[in-house]
PDB file of N, CA, C and O in Angstrom:
ATOM      1  N   MET A 227      96.611  98.146  73.480  1.00 58.00           N
ATOM      2  CA  MET A 227      96.720  97.984  74.919  1.00 58.00           C
ATOM      3  C   MET A 227      96.235  96.587  75.287  1.00 58.00           C
ATOM      4  O   MET A 227      95.280  96.073  74.719  1.00 58.00           O
ATOM      5  N   ALA A 228      96.908  95.989  76.217  1.00 61.00           N
ATOM      6  CA  ALA A 228      96.584  94.623  76.636  1.00 61.00           C
ATOM      7  C   ALA A 228      95.204  94.561  77.295  1.00 61.00           C
ATOM      8  O   ALA A 228      94.804  95.463  78.012  1.00 61.00           O
ATOM      9  N   THR A 229      94.497  93.477  77.039  1.00 77.00           N
ATOM     10  CA  THR A 229      93.183  93.291  77.640  1.00 77.00           C
ATOM     11  C   THR A 229      93.191  92.191  78.692  1.00 77.00           C
ATOM     12  O   THR A 229      92.220  92.022  79.409  1.00 77.00           O
ATOM     13  N   ASP A 230      94.273  91.444  78.776  1.00 92.00           N
ATOM     14  CA  ASP A 230      94.399  90.357  79.755  1.00 92.00           C
ATOM     15  C   ASP A 230      95.857  90.296  80.197  1.00 92.00           C
ATOM     16  O   ASP A 230      96.728  89.936  79.414  1.00 92.00           O
ATOM     17  N   VAL A 231      96.112  90.680  81.444  1.00 94.00           N
ATOM     18  CA  VAL A 231      97.484  90.746  81.937  1.00 94.00           C
ATOM     19  C   VAL A 231      97.606  89.902  83.196  1.00 94.00           C
ATOM     20  O   VAL A 231      96.766  89.981  84.087  1.00 94.00           O
ATOM     21  N   THR A 232      98.649  89.089  83.260  1.00 95.00           N
ATOM     22  CA  THR A 232      98.970  88.330  84.461  1.00 95.00           C
ATOM     23  C   THR A 232     100.269  88.892  85.007  1.00 95.00           C
ATOM     24  O   THR A 232     101.266  88.952  84.295  1.00 95.00           O
ATOM     25  N   LEU A 233     100.235  89.328  86.269  1.00 95.00           N
ATOM     26  CA  LEU A 233     101.378  89.938  86.931  1.00 95.00           C
ATOM     27  C   LEU A 233     101.921  88.978  87.980  1.00 95.00           C
ATOM     28  O   LEU A 233     101.151  88.413  88.760  1.00 95.00           O
ATOM     29  N   TYR A 234     103.220  88.773  87.969  1.00 96.00           N
ATOM     30  CA  TYR A 234     103.888  87.921  88.957  1.00 96.00           C
ATOM     31  C   TYR A 234     104.860  88.791  89.747  1.00 96.00           C
ATOM     32  O   TYR A 234     105.702  89.473  89.154  1.00 96.00           O
ATOM     33  N   ILE A 235     104.755  88.765  91.072  1.00 94.00           N
ATOM     34  CA  ILE A 235     105.675  89.513  91.918  1.00 94.00           C
ATOM     35  C   ILE A 235     106.348  88.535  92.867  1.00 94.00           C
ATOM     36  O   ILE A 235     105.679  87.792  93.583  1.00 94.00           O
ATOM     37  N   GLY A 236     107.675  88.542  92.861  1.00 92.00           N
ATOM     38  CA  GLY A 236     108.454  87.647  93.701  1.00 92.00           C
ATOM     39  C   GLY A 236     109.206  86.634  92.860  1.00 92.00           C
ATOM     40  O   GLY A 236     109.048  86.581  91.640  1.00 92.00           O
ATOM     41  N   PRO A 237     110.035  85.821  93.518  1.00 89.00           N
ATOM     42  CA  PRO A 237     110.808  84.810  92.784  1.00 89.00           C
ATOM     43  C   PRO A 237     109.905  83.696  92.255  1.00 89.00           C
ATOM     44  O   PRO A 237     108.800  83.482  92.757  1.00 89.00           O
ATOM     45  N   ALA A 238     110.391  82.974  91.271  1.00 83.00           N
ATOM     46  CA  ALA A 238     109.604  81.922  90.616  1.00 83.00           C
ATOM     47  C   ALA A 238     109.129  80.851  91.591  1.00 83.00           C
ATOM     48  O   ALA A 238     108.096  80.223  91.371  1.00 83.00           O
ATOM     49  N   THR A 239     109.845  80.648  92.675  1.00 87.00           N
ATOM     50  CA  THR A 239     109.471  79.601  93.631  1.00 87.00           C
ATOM     51  C   THR A 239     108.434  80.065  94.647  1.00 87.00           C
ATOM     52  O   THR A 239     107.842  79.238  95.330  1.00 87.00           O
ATOM     53  N   ALA A 240     108.224  81.377  94.758  1.00 90.00           N
ATOM     54  CA  ALA A 240     107.287  81.891  95.770  1.00 90.00           C
ATOM     55  C   ALA A 240     106.654  83.200  95.322  1.00 90.00           C
ATOM     56  O   ALA A 240     106.646  84.192  96.031  1.00 90.00           O
ATOM     57  N   TYR A 241     106.110  83.213  94.110  1.00 93.00           N
ATOM     58  CA  TYR A 241     105.535  84.447  93.587  1.00 93.00           C
ATOM     59  C   TYR A 241     104.081  84.617  93.975  1.00 93.00           C
ATOM     60  O   TYR A 241     103.391  83.677  94.340  1.00 93.00           O
ATOM     61  N   LYS A 242     103.602  85.870  93.896  1.00 94.00           N
ATOM     62  CA  LYS A 242     102.189  86.190  94.055  1.00 94.00           C
ATOM     63  C   LYS A 242     101.693  86.561  92.669  1.00 94.00           C
ATOM     64  O   LYS A 242     102.336  87.314  91.939  1.00 94.00           O
ATOM     65  N   LYS A 243     100.559  86.000  92.295  1.00 95.00           N
ATOM     66  CA  LYS A 243     100.029  86.169  90.942  1.00 95.00           C
ATOM     67  C   LYS A 243      98.774  87.038  90.992  1.00 95.00           C
ATOM     68  O   LYS A 243      97.886  86.828  91.824  1.00 95.00           O
ATOM     69  N   PHE A 244      98.702  88.011  90.097  1.00 95.00           N
ATOM     70  CA  PHE A 244      97.532  88.885  89.959  1.00 95.00           C
ATOM     71  C   PHE A 244      97.107  88.875  88.502  1.00 95.00           C
ATOM     72  O   PHE A 244      97.943  88.790  87.608  1.00 95.00           O
ATOM     73  N   ARG A 245      95.801  88.983  88.277  1.00 94.00           N
ATOM     74  CA  ARG A 245      95.293  89.011  86.901  1.00 94.00           C
ATOM     75  C   ARG A 245      94.467  90.273  86.713  1.00 94.00           C
ATOM     76  O   ARG A 245      93.648  90.631  87.566  1.00 94.00           O
ATOM     77  N   PHE A 246      94.692  90.945  85.610  1.00 93.00           N
ATOM     78  CA  PHE A 246      93.982  92.173  85.284  1.00 93.00           C
ATOM     79  C   PHE A 246      93.287  92.016  83.936  1.00 93.00           C
ATOM     80  O   PHE A 246      93.922  91.650  82.956  1.00 93.00           O
ATOM     81  N   VAL A 247      91.992  92.284  83.892  1.00 91.00           N
ATOM     82  CA  VAL A 247      91.259  92.307  82.626  1.00 91.00           C
ATOM     83  C   VAL A 247      90.718  93.706  82.352  1.00 91.00           C
ATOM     84  O   VAL A 247      90.276  93.988  81.245  1.00 91.00           O
ATOM     85  N   ASP A 248      90.762  94.562  83.352  1.00 90.00           N
ATOM     86  CA  ASP A 248      90.355  95.962  83.201  1.00 90.00           C
ATOM     87  C   ASP A 248      91.584  96.778  82.821  1.00 90.00           C
ATOM     88  O   ASP A 248      92.562  96.837  83.574  1.00 90.00           O
ATOM     89  N   VAL A 249      91.543  97.391  81.657  1.00 89.00           N
ATOM     90  CA  VAL A 249      92.694  98.124  81.130  1.00 89.00           C
ATOM     91  C   VAL A 249      93.103  99.253  82.072  1.00 89.00           C
ATOM     92  O   VAL A 249      94.294  99.442  82.330  1.00 89.00           O
ATOM     93  N   SER A 250      92.154  99.992  82.613  1.00 92.00           N
ATOM     94  CA  SER A 250      92.509 101.127  83.473  1.00 92.00           C
ATOM     95  C   SER A 250      93.132 100.658  84.792  1.00 92.00           C
ATOM     96  O   SER A 250      94.053 101.295  85.298  1.00 92.00           O
ATOM     97  N   ALA A 251      92.666  99.546  85.345  1.00 92.00           N
ATOM     98  CA  ALA A 251      93.256  99.011  86.575  1.00 92.00           C
ATOM     99  C   ALA A 251      94.690  98.570  86.316  1.00 92.00           C
ATOM    100  O   ALA A 251      95.596  98.850  87.119  1.00 92.00           O
ATOM    101  N   TRP A 252      94.921  97.883  85.202  1.00 93.00           N
ATOM    102  CA  TRP A 252      96.272  97.440  84.879  1.00 93.00           C
ATOM    103  C   TRP A 252      97.183  98.644  84.623  1.00 93.00           C
ATOM    104  O   TRP A 252      98.319  98.689  85.085  1.00 93.00           O
ATOM    105  N   GLU A 253      96.693  99.637  83.898  1.00 94.00           N
ATOM    106  CA  GLU A 253      97.521 100.799  83.586  1.00 94.00           C
ATOM    107  C   GLU A 253      97.937 101.540  84.854  1.00 94.00           C
ATOM    108  O   GLU A 253      99.066 102.020  84.954  1.00 94.00           O
ATOM    109  N   ALA A 254      97.056 101.598  85.851  1.00 95.00           N
ATOM    110  CA  ALA A 254      97.396 102.248  87.124  1.00 95.00           C
ATOM    111  C   ALA A 254      98.528 101.498  87.829  1.00 95.00           C
ATOM    112  O   ALA A 254      99.461 102.119  88.352  1.00 95.00           O
ATOM    113  N   VAL A 255      98.468 100.178  87.841  1.00 95.00           N
ATOM    114  CA  VAL A 255      99.515  99.373  88.475  1.00 95.00           C
ATOM    115  C   VAL A 255     100.795  99.433  87.648  1.00 95.00           C
ATOM    116  O   VAL A 255     101.893  99.593  88.191  1.00 95.00           O
ATOM    117  N   ARG A 256     100.672  99.320  86.350  1.00 95.00           N
ATOM    118  CA  ARG A 256     101.842  99.353  85.466  1.00 95.00           C
ATOM    119  C   ARG A 256     102.601 100.663  85.623  1.00 95.00           C
ATOM    120  O   ARG A 256     103.831 100.677  85.672  1.00 95.00           O
ATOM    121  N   THR A 257     101.888 101.769  85.727  1.00 96.00           N
ATOM    122  CA  THR A 257     102.515 103.069  85.916  1.00 96.00           C
ATOM    123  C   THR A 257     103.320 103.111  87.205  1.00 96.00           C
ATOM    124  O   THR A 257     104.446 103.621  87.235  1.00 96.00           O
ATOM    125  N   GLN A 258     102.767 102.538  88.280  1.00 96.00           N
ATOM    126  CA  GLN A 258     103.493 102.486  89.551  1.00 96.00           C
ATOM    127  C   GLN A 258     104.764 101.641  89.430  1.00 96.00           C
ATOM    128  O   GLN A 258     105.815 102.009  89.960  1.00 96.00           O
ATOM    129  N   ILE A 259     104.647 100.512  88.742  1.00 95.00           N
ATOM    130  CA  ILE A 259     105.798  99.617  88.568  1.00 95.00           C
ATOM    131  C   ILE A 259     106.900 100.319  87.783  1.00 95.00           C
ATOM    132  O   ILE A 259     108.069 100.318  88.199  1.00 95.00           O
ATOM    133  N   ILE A 260     106.551 100.916  86.669  1.00 95.00           N
ATOM    134  CA  ILE A 260     107.542 101.587  85.822  1.00 95.00           C
ATOM    135  C   ILE A 260     108.190 102.745  86.577  1.00 95.00           C
ATOM    136  O   ILE A 260     109.418 102.917  86.524  1.00 95.00           O
ATOM    137  N   SER A 261     107.416 103.522  87.307  1.00 95.00           N
ATOM    138  CA  SER A 261     107.964 104.642  88.084  1.00 95.00           C
ATOM    139  C   SER A 261     108.940 104.148  89.140  1.00 95.00           C
ATOM    140  O   SER A 261     110.019 104.718  89.322  1.00 95.00           O
ATOM    141  N   ALA A 262     108.559 103.084  89.856  1.00 94.00           N
ATOM    142  CA  ALA A 262     109.437 102.525  90.895  1.00 94.00           C
ATOM    143  C   ALA A 262     110.704 101.951  90.280  1.00 94.00           C
ATOM    144  O   ALA A 262     111.801 102.129  90.826  1.00 94.00           O
ATOM    145  N   MET A 263     110.577 101.284  89.147  1.00 93.00           N
ATOM    146  CA  MET A 263     111.751 100.711  88.486  1.00 93.00           C
ATOM    147  C   MET A 263     112.699 101.819  88.019  1.00 93.00           C
ATOM    148  O   MET A 263     113.911 101.706  88.183  1.00 93.00           O
ATOM    149  N   ASN A 264     112.163 102.872  87.452  1.00 94.00           N
ATOM    150  CA  ASN A 264     112.996 103.975  86.980  1.00 94.00           C
ATOM    151  C   ASN A 264     113.704 104.681  88.137  1.00 94.00           C
ATOM    152  O   ASN A 264     114.845 105.112  87.987  1.00 94.00           O
ATOM    153  N   ALA A 265     113.037 104.798  89.277  1.00 93.00           N
ATOM    154  CA  ALA A 265     113.623 105.457  90.449  1.00 93.00           C
ATOM    155  C   ALA A 265     114.543 104.511  91.228  1.00 93.00           C
ATOM    156  O   ALA A 265     115.343 104.959  92.043  1.00 93.00           O
ATOM    157  N   GLY A 266     114.391 103.212  91.018  1.00 91.00           N
ATOM    158  CA  GLY A 266     115.177 102.236  91.765  1.00 91.00           C
ATOM    159  C   GLY A 266     114.585 101.915  93.127  1.00 91.00           C
ATOM    160  O   GLY A 266     115.137 101.121  93.881  1.00 91.00           O
ATOM    161  N   LYS A 267     113.453 102.529  93.454  1.00 92.00           N
ATOM    162  CA  LYS A 267     112.747 102.271  94.709  1.00 92.00           C
ATOM    163  C   LYS A 267     111.356 102.871  94.607  1.00 92.00           C
ATOM    164  O   LYS A 267     111.073 103.676  93.732  1.00 92.00           O
ATOM    165  N   GLY A 268     110.465 102.472  95.484  1.00 94.00           N
ATOM    166  CA  GLY A 268     109.107 102.999  95.487  1.00 94.00           C
ATOM    167  C   GLY A 268     108.130 101.944  95.943  1.00 94.00           C
ATOM    168  O   GLY A 268     108.510 100.840  96.330  1.00 94.00           O
ATOM    169  N   THR A 269     106.863 102.290  95.928  1.00 94.00           N
ATOM    170  CA  THR A 269     105.835 101.340  96.335  1.00 94.00           C
ATOM    171  C   THR A 269     104.939 101.015  95.152  1.00 94.00           C
ATOM    172  O   THR A 269     104.772 101.804  94.230  1.00 94.00           O
ATOM    173  N   ILE A 270     104.369  99.822  95.221  1.00 95.00           N
ATOM    174  CA  ILE A 270     103.412  99.359  94.217  1.00 95.00           C
ATOM    175  C   ILE A 270     102.173  98.922  94.989  1.00 95.00           C
ATOM    176  O   ILE A 270     102.243  98.011  95.817  1.00 95.00           O
ATOM    177  N   GLU A 271     101.058  99.588  94.760  1.00 95.00           N
ATOM    178  CA  GLU A 271      99.812  99.275  95.455  1.00 95.00           C
ATOM    179  C   GLU A 271      98.864  98.565  94.495  1.00 95.00           C
ATOM    180  O   GLU A 271      98.592  99.055  93.408  1.00 95.00           O
ATOM    181  N   ILE A 272      98.359  97.411  94.947  1.00 95.00           N
ATOM    182  CA  ILE A 272      97.466  96.607  94.118  1.00 95.00           C
ATOM    183  C   ILE A 272      96.196  96.305  94.915  1.00 95.00           C
ATOM    184  O   ILE A 272      96.271  95.739  96.007  1.00 95.00           O
ATOM    185  N   ALA A 273      95.043  96.690  94.357  1.00 92.00           N
ATOM    186  CA  ALA A 273      93.762  96.355  94.986  1.00 92.00           C
ATOM    187  C   ALA A 273      93.517  94.867  94.799  1.00 92.00           C
ATOM    188  O   ALA A 273      93.636  94.338  93.690  1.00 92.00           O
ATOM    189  N   TRP A 274      93.195  94.168  95.902  1.00 89.00           N
ATOM    190  CA  TRP A 274      93.005  92.728  95.835  1.00 89.00           C
ATOM    191  C   TRP A 274      91.969  92.290  96.857  1.00 89.00           C
ATOM    192  O   TRP A 274      92.160  92.475  98.059  1.00 89.00           O
ATOM    193  N   LYS A 275      90.853  91.769  96.383  1.00 89.00           N
ATOM    194  CA  LYS A 275      89.773  91.251  97.219  1.00 89.00           C
ATOM    195  C   LYS A 275      89.341  92.242  98.294  1.00 89.00           C
ATOM    196  O   LYS A 275      89.188  91.900  99.455  1.00 89.00           O
ATOM    197  N   GLY A 276      89.160  93.495  97.905  1.00 90.00           N
ATOM    198  CA  GLY A 276      88.698  94.520  98.828  1.00 90.00           C
ATOM    199  C   GLY A 276      89.781  95.132  99.694  1.00 90.00           C
ATOM    200  O   GLY A 276      89.523  96.062 100.448  1.00 90.00           O
ATOM    201  N   ASP A 277      90.981  94.623  99.627  1.00 93.00           N
ATOM    202  CA  ASP A 277      92.111  95.160 100.378  1.00 93.00           C
ATOM    203  C   ASP A 277      93.109  95.776  99.406  1.00 93.00           C
ATOM    204  O   ASP A 277      92.951  95.695  98.196  1.00 93.00           O
ATOM    205  N   THR A 278      94.140  96.374  99.960  1.00 93.00           N
ATOM    206  CA  THR A 278      95.227  96.892  99.134  1.00 93.00           C
ATOM    207  C   THR A 278      96.512  96.231  99.583  1.00 93.00           C
ATOM    208  O   THR A 278      96.870  96.286 100.759  1.00 93.00           O
ATOM    209  N   ILE A 279      97.199  95.592  98.653  1.00 93.00           N
ATOM    210  CA  ILE A 279      98.501  94.986  98.926  1.00 93.00           C
ATOM    211  C   ILE A 279      99.546  95.988  98.477  1.00 93.00           C
ATOM    212  O   ILE A 279      99.482  96.520  97.370  1.00 93.00           O
ATOM    213  N   VAL A 280     100.515  96.248  99.350  1.00 95.00           N
ATOM    214  CA  VAL A 280     101.572  97.200  99.033  1.00 95.00           C
ATOM    215  C   VAL A 280     102.899  96.459  99.003  1.00 95.00           C
ATOM    216  O   VAL A 280     103.272  95.793  99.970  1.00 95.00           O
ATOM    217  N   TYR A 281     103.591  96.579  97.888  1.00 93.00           N
ATOM    218  CA  TYR A 281     104.942  96.039  97.752  1.00 93.00           C
ATOM    219  C   TYR A 281     105.907  97.215  97.755  1.00 93.00           C
ATOM    220  O   TYR A 281     105.631  98.247  97.140  1.00 93.00           O
ATOM    221  N   VAL A 282     107.017  97.063  98.424  1.00 93.00           N
ATOM    222  CA  VAL A 282     108.069  98.068  98.406  1.00 93.00           C
ATOM    223  C   VAL A 282     109.076  97.608  97.366  1.00 93.00           C
ATOM    224  O   VAL A 282     109.722  96.574  97.535  1.00 93.00           O
ATOM    225  N   TYR A 283     109.171  98.358  96.297  1.00 91.00           N
ATOM    226  CA  TYR A 283     110.039  97.961  95.203  1.00 91.00           C
ATOM    227  C   TYR A 283     111.498  98.259  95.524  1.00 91.00           C
ATOM    228  O   TYR A 283     111.840  99.296  96.078  1.00 91.00           O
ATOM    229  N   SER A 284     112.338  97.330  95.162  1.00 88.00           N
ATOM    230  CA  SER A 284     113.790  97.499  95.165  1.00 88.00           C
ATOM    231  C   SER A 284     114.304  96.687  93.976  1.00 88.00           C
ATOM    232  O   SER A 284     113.559  95.906  93.393  1.00 88.00           O
ATOM    233  N   PRO A 285     115.561  96.841  93.618  1.00 87.00           N
ATOM    234  CA  PRO A 285     116.094  96.052  92.505  1.00 87.00           C
ATOM    235  C   PRO A 285     116.038  94.537  92.760  1.00 87.00           C
ATOM    236  O   PRO A 285     116.213  93.753  91.838  1.00 87.00           O
ATOM    237  N   TYR A 286     115.779  94.125  93.991  1.00 89.00           N
ATOM    238  CA  TYR A 286     115.743  92.699  94.321  1.00 89.00           C
ATOM    239  C   TYR A 286     114.334  92.102  94.214  1.00 89.00           C
ATOM    240  O   TYR A 286     114.173  90.894  94.319  1.00 89.00           O
ATOM    241  N   LEU A 287     113.318  92.939  94.049  1.00 90.00           N
ATOM    242  CA  LEU A 287     111.947  92.447  93.915  1.00 90.00           C
ATOM    243  C   LEU A 287     111.706  92.089  92.458  1.00 90.00           C
ATOM    244  O   LEU A 287     111.762  92.951  91.574  1.00 90.00           O
ATOM    245  N   MET A 288     111.437  90.820  92.205  1.00 92.00           N
ATOM    246  CA  MET A 288     111.190  90.373  90.831  1.00 92.00           C
ATOM    247  C   MET A 288     109.765  90.722  90.421  1.00 92.00           C
ATOM    248  O   MET A 288     108.815  90.377  91.122  1.00 92.00           O
ATOM    249  N   VAL A 289     109.624  91.408  89.305  1.00 93.00           N
ATOM    250  CA  VAL A 289     108.323  91.801  88.779  1.00 93.00           C
ATOM    251  C   VAL A 289     108.277  91.393  87.311  1.00 93.00           C
ATOM    252  O   VAL A 289     109.103  91.823  86.512  1.00 93.00           O
ATOM    253  N   THR A 290     107.302  90.545  86.964  1.00 93.00           N
ATOM    254  CA  THR A 290     107.160  90.055  85.599  1.00 93.00           C
ATOM    255  C   THR A 290     105.681  90.085  85.235  1.00 93.00           C
ATOM    256  O   THR A 290     104.838  89.818  86.076  1.00 93.00           O
ATOM    257  N   TRP A 291     105.376  90.391  83.995  1.00 93.00           N
ATOM    258  CA  TRP A 291     103.987  90.293  83.562  1.00 93.00           C
ATOM    259  C   TRP A 291     103.906  89.757  82.149  1.00 93.00           C
ATOM    260  O   TRP A 291     104.825  89.867  81.371  1.00 93.00           O
ATOM    261  N   VAL A 292     102.750  89.162  81.867  1.00 94.00           N
ATOM    262  CA  VAL A 292     102.463  88.609  80.538  1.00 94.00           C
ATOM    263  C   VAL A 292     101.208  89.301  80.041  1.00 94.00           C
ATOM    264  O   VAL A 292     100.175  89.285  80.718  1.00 94.00           O
ATOM    265  N   GLU A 293     101.299  89.931  78.875  1.00 90.00           N
ATOM    266  CA  GLU A 293     100.169  90.638  78.277  1.00 90.00           C
ATOM    267  C   GLU A 293      99.605  89.836  77.124  1.00 90.00           C
ATOM    268  O   GLU A 293     100.352  89.393  76.260  1.00 90.00           O
ATOM    269  N   LYS A 294      98.298  89.659  77.114  1.00 88.00           N
ATOM    270  CA  LYS A 294      97.608  89.003  76.010  1.00 88.00           C
ATOM    271  C   LYS A 294      96.607  90.001  75.437  1.00 88.00           C
ATOM    272  O   LYS A 294      95.974  90.744  76.184  1.00 88.00           O
ATOM    273  N   THR A 295      96.448  90.010  74.138  1.00 76.00           N
ATOM    274  CA  THR A 295      95.476  90.891  73.512  1.00 76.00           C
ATOM    275  C   THR A 295      94.375  90.047  72.879  1.00 76.00           C
ATOM    276  O   THR A 295      94.590  88.906  72.504  1.00 76.00           O
ATOM    277  N   ALA A 296      93.226  90.651  72.768  1.00 63.00           N
ATOM    278  CA  ALA A 296      92.101  89.967  72.121  1.00 63.00           C
ATOM    279  C   ALA A 296      92.394  89.802  70.639  1.00 63.00           C
ATOM    280  O   ALA A 296      92.961  90.677  70.002  1.00 63.00           O
ATOM    281  N   GLU A 297      92.016  88.683  70.114  1.00 61.00           N
ATOM    282  CA  GLU A 297      92.280  88.414  68.695  1.00 61.00           C
ATOM    283  C   GLU A 297      91.058  88.649  67.860  1.00 61.00           C
ATOM    284  O   GLU A 297      89.982  88.605  68.246  1.00 61.00           O
TER     285      GLU A 297
END
């Protein structure tokens, strides 16, 4: 399981970047992303600086992540 994940939401020219080092926090977000992608719609909730950011997933929302593991 990844120990350092960087998540990018949005197009390359205007993305929002999130970083996860807690495996359980990343797994909770990853599960939401995969569920929304499989359904073709849904919400993705991300805790950020004491708030919750909610993205409404559609096939047009670009979601990319990079996973790094400890060596």
